[in-house]
PDB file of C-alpha atoms in Angstrom:
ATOM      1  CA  UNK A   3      17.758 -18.169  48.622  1.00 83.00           C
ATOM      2  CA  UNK A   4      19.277 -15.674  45.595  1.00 87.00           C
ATOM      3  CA  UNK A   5      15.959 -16.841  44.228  1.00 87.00           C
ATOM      4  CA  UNK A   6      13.553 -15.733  47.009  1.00 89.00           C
ATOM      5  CA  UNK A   7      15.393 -11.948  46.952  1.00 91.00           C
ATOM      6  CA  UNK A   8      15.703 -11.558  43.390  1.00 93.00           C
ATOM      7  CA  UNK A   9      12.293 -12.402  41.737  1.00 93.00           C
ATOM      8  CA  UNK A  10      10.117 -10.075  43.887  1.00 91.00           C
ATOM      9  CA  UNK A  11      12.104  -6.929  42.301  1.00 91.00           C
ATOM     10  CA  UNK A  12      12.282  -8.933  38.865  1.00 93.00           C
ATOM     11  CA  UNK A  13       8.205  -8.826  39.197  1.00 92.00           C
ATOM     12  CA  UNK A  14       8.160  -5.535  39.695  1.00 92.00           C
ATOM     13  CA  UNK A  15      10.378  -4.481  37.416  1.00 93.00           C
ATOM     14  CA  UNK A  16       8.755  -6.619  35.118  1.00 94.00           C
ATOM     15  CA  UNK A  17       5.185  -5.300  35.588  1.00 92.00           C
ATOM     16  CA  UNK A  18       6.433  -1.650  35.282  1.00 92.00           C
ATOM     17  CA  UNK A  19       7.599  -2.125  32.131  1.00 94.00           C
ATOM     18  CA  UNK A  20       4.537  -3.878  30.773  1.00 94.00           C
ATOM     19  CA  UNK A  21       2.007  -0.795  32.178  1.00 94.00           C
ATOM     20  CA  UNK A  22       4.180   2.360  31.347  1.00 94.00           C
ATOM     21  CA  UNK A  23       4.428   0.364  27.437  1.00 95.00           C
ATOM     22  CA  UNK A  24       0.999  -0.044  27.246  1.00 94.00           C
ATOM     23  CA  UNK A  25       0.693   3.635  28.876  1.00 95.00           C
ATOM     24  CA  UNK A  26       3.060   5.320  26.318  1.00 96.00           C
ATOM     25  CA  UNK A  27       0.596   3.656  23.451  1.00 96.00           C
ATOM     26  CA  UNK A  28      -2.485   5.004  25.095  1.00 96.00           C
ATOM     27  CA  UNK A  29      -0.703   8.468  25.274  1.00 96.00           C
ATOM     28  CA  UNK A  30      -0.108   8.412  21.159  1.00 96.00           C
ATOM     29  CA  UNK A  31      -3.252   7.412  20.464  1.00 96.00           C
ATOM     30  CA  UNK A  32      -4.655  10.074  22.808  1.00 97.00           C
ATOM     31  CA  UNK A  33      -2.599  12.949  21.150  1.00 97.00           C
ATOM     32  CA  UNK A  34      -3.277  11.530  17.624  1.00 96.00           C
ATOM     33  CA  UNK A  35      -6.738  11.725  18.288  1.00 96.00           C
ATOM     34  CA  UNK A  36      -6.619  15.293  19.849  1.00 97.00           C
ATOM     35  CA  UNK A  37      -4.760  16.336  16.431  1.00 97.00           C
ATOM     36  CA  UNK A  38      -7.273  14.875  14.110  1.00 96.00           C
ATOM     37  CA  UNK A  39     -10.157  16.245  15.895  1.00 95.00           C
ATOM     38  CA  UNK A  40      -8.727  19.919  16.113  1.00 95.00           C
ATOM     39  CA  UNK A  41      -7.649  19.694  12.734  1.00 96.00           C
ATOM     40  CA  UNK A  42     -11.474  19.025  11.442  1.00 95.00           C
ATOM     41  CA  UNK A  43     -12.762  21.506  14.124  1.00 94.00           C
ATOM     42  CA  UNK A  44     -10.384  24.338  11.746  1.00 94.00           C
ATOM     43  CA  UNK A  45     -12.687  23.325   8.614  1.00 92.00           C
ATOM     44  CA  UNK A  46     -15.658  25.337   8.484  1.00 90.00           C
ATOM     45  CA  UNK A  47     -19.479  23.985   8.570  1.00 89.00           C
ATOM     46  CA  UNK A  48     -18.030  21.141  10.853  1.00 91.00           C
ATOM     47  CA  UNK A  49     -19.533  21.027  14.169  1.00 92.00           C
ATOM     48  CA  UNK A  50     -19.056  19.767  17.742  1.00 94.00           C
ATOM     49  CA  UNK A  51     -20.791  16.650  17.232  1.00 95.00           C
ATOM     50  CA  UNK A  52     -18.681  16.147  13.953  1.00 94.00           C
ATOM     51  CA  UNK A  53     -15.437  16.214  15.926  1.00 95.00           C
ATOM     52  CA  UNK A  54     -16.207  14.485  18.775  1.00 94.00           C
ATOM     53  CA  UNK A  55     -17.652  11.167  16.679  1.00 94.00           C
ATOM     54  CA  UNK A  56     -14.388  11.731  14.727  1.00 94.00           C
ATOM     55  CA  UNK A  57     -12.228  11.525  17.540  1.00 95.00           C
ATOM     56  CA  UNK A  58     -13.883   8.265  19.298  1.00 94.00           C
ATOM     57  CA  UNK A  59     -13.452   6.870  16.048  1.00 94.00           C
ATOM     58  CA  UNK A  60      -9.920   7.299  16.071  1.00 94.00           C
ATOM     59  CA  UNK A  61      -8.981   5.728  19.715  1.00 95.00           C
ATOM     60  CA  UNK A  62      -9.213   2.340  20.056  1.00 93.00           C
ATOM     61  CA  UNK A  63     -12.944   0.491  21.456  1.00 92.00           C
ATOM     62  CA  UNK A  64     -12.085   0.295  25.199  1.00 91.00           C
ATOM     63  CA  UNK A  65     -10.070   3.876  25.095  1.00 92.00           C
ATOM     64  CA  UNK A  66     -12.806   5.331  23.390  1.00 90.00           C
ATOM     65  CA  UNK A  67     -15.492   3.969  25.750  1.00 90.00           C
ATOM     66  CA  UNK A  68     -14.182   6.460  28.786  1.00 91.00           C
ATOM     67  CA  UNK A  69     -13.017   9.665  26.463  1.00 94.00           C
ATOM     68  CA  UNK A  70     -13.603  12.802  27.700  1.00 96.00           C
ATOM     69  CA  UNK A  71     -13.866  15.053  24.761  1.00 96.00           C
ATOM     70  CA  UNK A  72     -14.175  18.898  25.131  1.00 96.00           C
ATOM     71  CA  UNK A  73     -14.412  21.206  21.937  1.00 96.00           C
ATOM     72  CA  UNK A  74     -14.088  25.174  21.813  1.00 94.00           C
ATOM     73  CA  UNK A  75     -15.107  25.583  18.531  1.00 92.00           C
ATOM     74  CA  UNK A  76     -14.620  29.482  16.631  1.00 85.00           C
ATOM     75  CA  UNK A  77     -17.037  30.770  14.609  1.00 87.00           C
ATOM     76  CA  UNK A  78     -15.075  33.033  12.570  1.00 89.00           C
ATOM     77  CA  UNK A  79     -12.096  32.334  10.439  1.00 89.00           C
ATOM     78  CA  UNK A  80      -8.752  33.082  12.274  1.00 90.00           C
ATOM     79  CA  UNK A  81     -10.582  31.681  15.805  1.00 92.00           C
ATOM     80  CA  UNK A  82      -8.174  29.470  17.795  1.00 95.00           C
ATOM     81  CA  UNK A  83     -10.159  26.203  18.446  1.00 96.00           C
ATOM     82  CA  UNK A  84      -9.319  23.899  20.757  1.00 96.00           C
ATOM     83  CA  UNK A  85      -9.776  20.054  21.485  1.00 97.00           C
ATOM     84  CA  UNK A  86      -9.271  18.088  24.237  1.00 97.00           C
ATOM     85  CA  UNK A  87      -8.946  14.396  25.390  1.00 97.00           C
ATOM     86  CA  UNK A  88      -8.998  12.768  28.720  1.00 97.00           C
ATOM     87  CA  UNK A  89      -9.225   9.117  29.229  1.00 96.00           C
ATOM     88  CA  UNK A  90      -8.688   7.514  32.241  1.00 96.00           C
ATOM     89  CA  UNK A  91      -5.459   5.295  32.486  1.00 95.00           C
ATOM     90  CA  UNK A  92      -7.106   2.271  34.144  1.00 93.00           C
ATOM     91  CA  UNK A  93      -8.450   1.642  30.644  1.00 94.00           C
ATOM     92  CA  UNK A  94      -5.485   1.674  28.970  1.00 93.00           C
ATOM     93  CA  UNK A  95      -3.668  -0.463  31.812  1.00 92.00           C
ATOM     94  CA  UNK A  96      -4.192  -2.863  34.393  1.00 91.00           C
ATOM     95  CA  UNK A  97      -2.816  -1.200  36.971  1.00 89.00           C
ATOM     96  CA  UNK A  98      -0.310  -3.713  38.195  1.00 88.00           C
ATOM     97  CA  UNK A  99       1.768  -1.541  40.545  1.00 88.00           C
ATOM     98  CA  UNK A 100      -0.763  -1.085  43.274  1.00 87.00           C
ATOM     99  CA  UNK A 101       1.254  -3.092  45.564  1.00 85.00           C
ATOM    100  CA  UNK A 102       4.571  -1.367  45.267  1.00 86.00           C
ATOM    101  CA  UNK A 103       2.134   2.775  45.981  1.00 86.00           C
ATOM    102  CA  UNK A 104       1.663   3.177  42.134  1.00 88.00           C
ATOM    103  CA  UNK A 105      -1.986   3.710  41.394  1.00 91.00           C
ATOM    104  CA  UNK A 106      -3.600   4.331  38.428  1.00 92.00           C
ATOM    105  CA  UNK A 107      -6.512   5.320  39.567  1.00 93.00           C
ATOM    106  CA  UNK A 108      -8.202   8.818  39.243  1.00 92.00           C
ATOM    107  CA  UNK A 109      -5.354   9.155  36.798  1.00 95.00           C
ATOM    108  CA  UNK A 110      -5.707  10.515  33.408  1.00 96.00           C
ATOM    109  CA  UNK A 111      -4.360  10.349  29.887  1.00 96.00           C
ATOM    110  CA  UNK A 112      -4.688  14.105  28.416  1.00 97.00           C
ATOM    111  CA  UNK A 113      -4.054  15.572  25.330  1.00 97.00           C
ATOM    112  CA  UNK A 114      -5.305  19.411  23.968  1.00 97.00           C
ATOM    113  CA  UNK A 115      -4.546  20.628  20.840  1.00 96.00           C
ATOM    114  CA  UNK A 116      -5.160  24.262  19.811  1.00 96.00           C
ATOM    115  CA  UNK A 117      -5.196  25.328  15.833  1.00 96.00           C
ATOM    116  CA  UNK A 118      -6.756  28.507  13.480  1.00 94.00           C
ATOM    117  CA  UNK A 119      -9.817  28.552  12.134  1.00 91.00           C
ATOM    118  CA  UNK A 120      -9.712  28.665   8.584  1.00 84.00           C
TER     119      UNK A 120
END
């Protein structure tokens, strides 16, 4: 009987901590990529298409697959640029809390990262 009450909220508690883990690595490599791209998009002659095959290089294959990637780039030196990355979190997890009213989907991982020109 202590079985039958216990292992349902072991499960869950279980599964949560397997998805947010795998979430919180998604995240870093989202906001690592974000960095690396804005901090090309400062160097000049580099252009949009530069960053943005820069940045899917950096995530992993199946986060790269559904990245977002938007790029303000300056033209002048002293120009903020800007990069952002959006990747939807069923790709970085399997969504295993849909029983319990935790769903992943239409959720995004985001990252934006602003720097100068030089």
């Amino acid at each position: 009987m202590e079985l039958a009450l216990v292992l349902p909220i072991f499960a869950i508690v279980l599964f949560a901590l397997v998805e947010f883990t795998l979430l919180f690595y998604a995240r870093a490599d989202v906001v690592e990529a974000s960095r690396i791209g804005a901090r090309l998009a400062t160097m000049p002659g580099i252009t949009q298409q530069n960053v943005e095959a820069e940045v899917k290089k950096i995530l992993p294959p199946q986060l790269g697959q559904g990245a977002v990637i938007k790029t303000e780039m300056g033209k002048h030196s002293g120009d903020v640029v800007m990069v952002a990355v959006s990747i939807p979190m069923t790709l970085a997890s399997p969504n295993l809390l849909w029983p319990v009213g935790y769903n992943l989907k239409g959720q995004n991982l985001y990252s934006e990262t602003r720097m100068i020109k030089e």
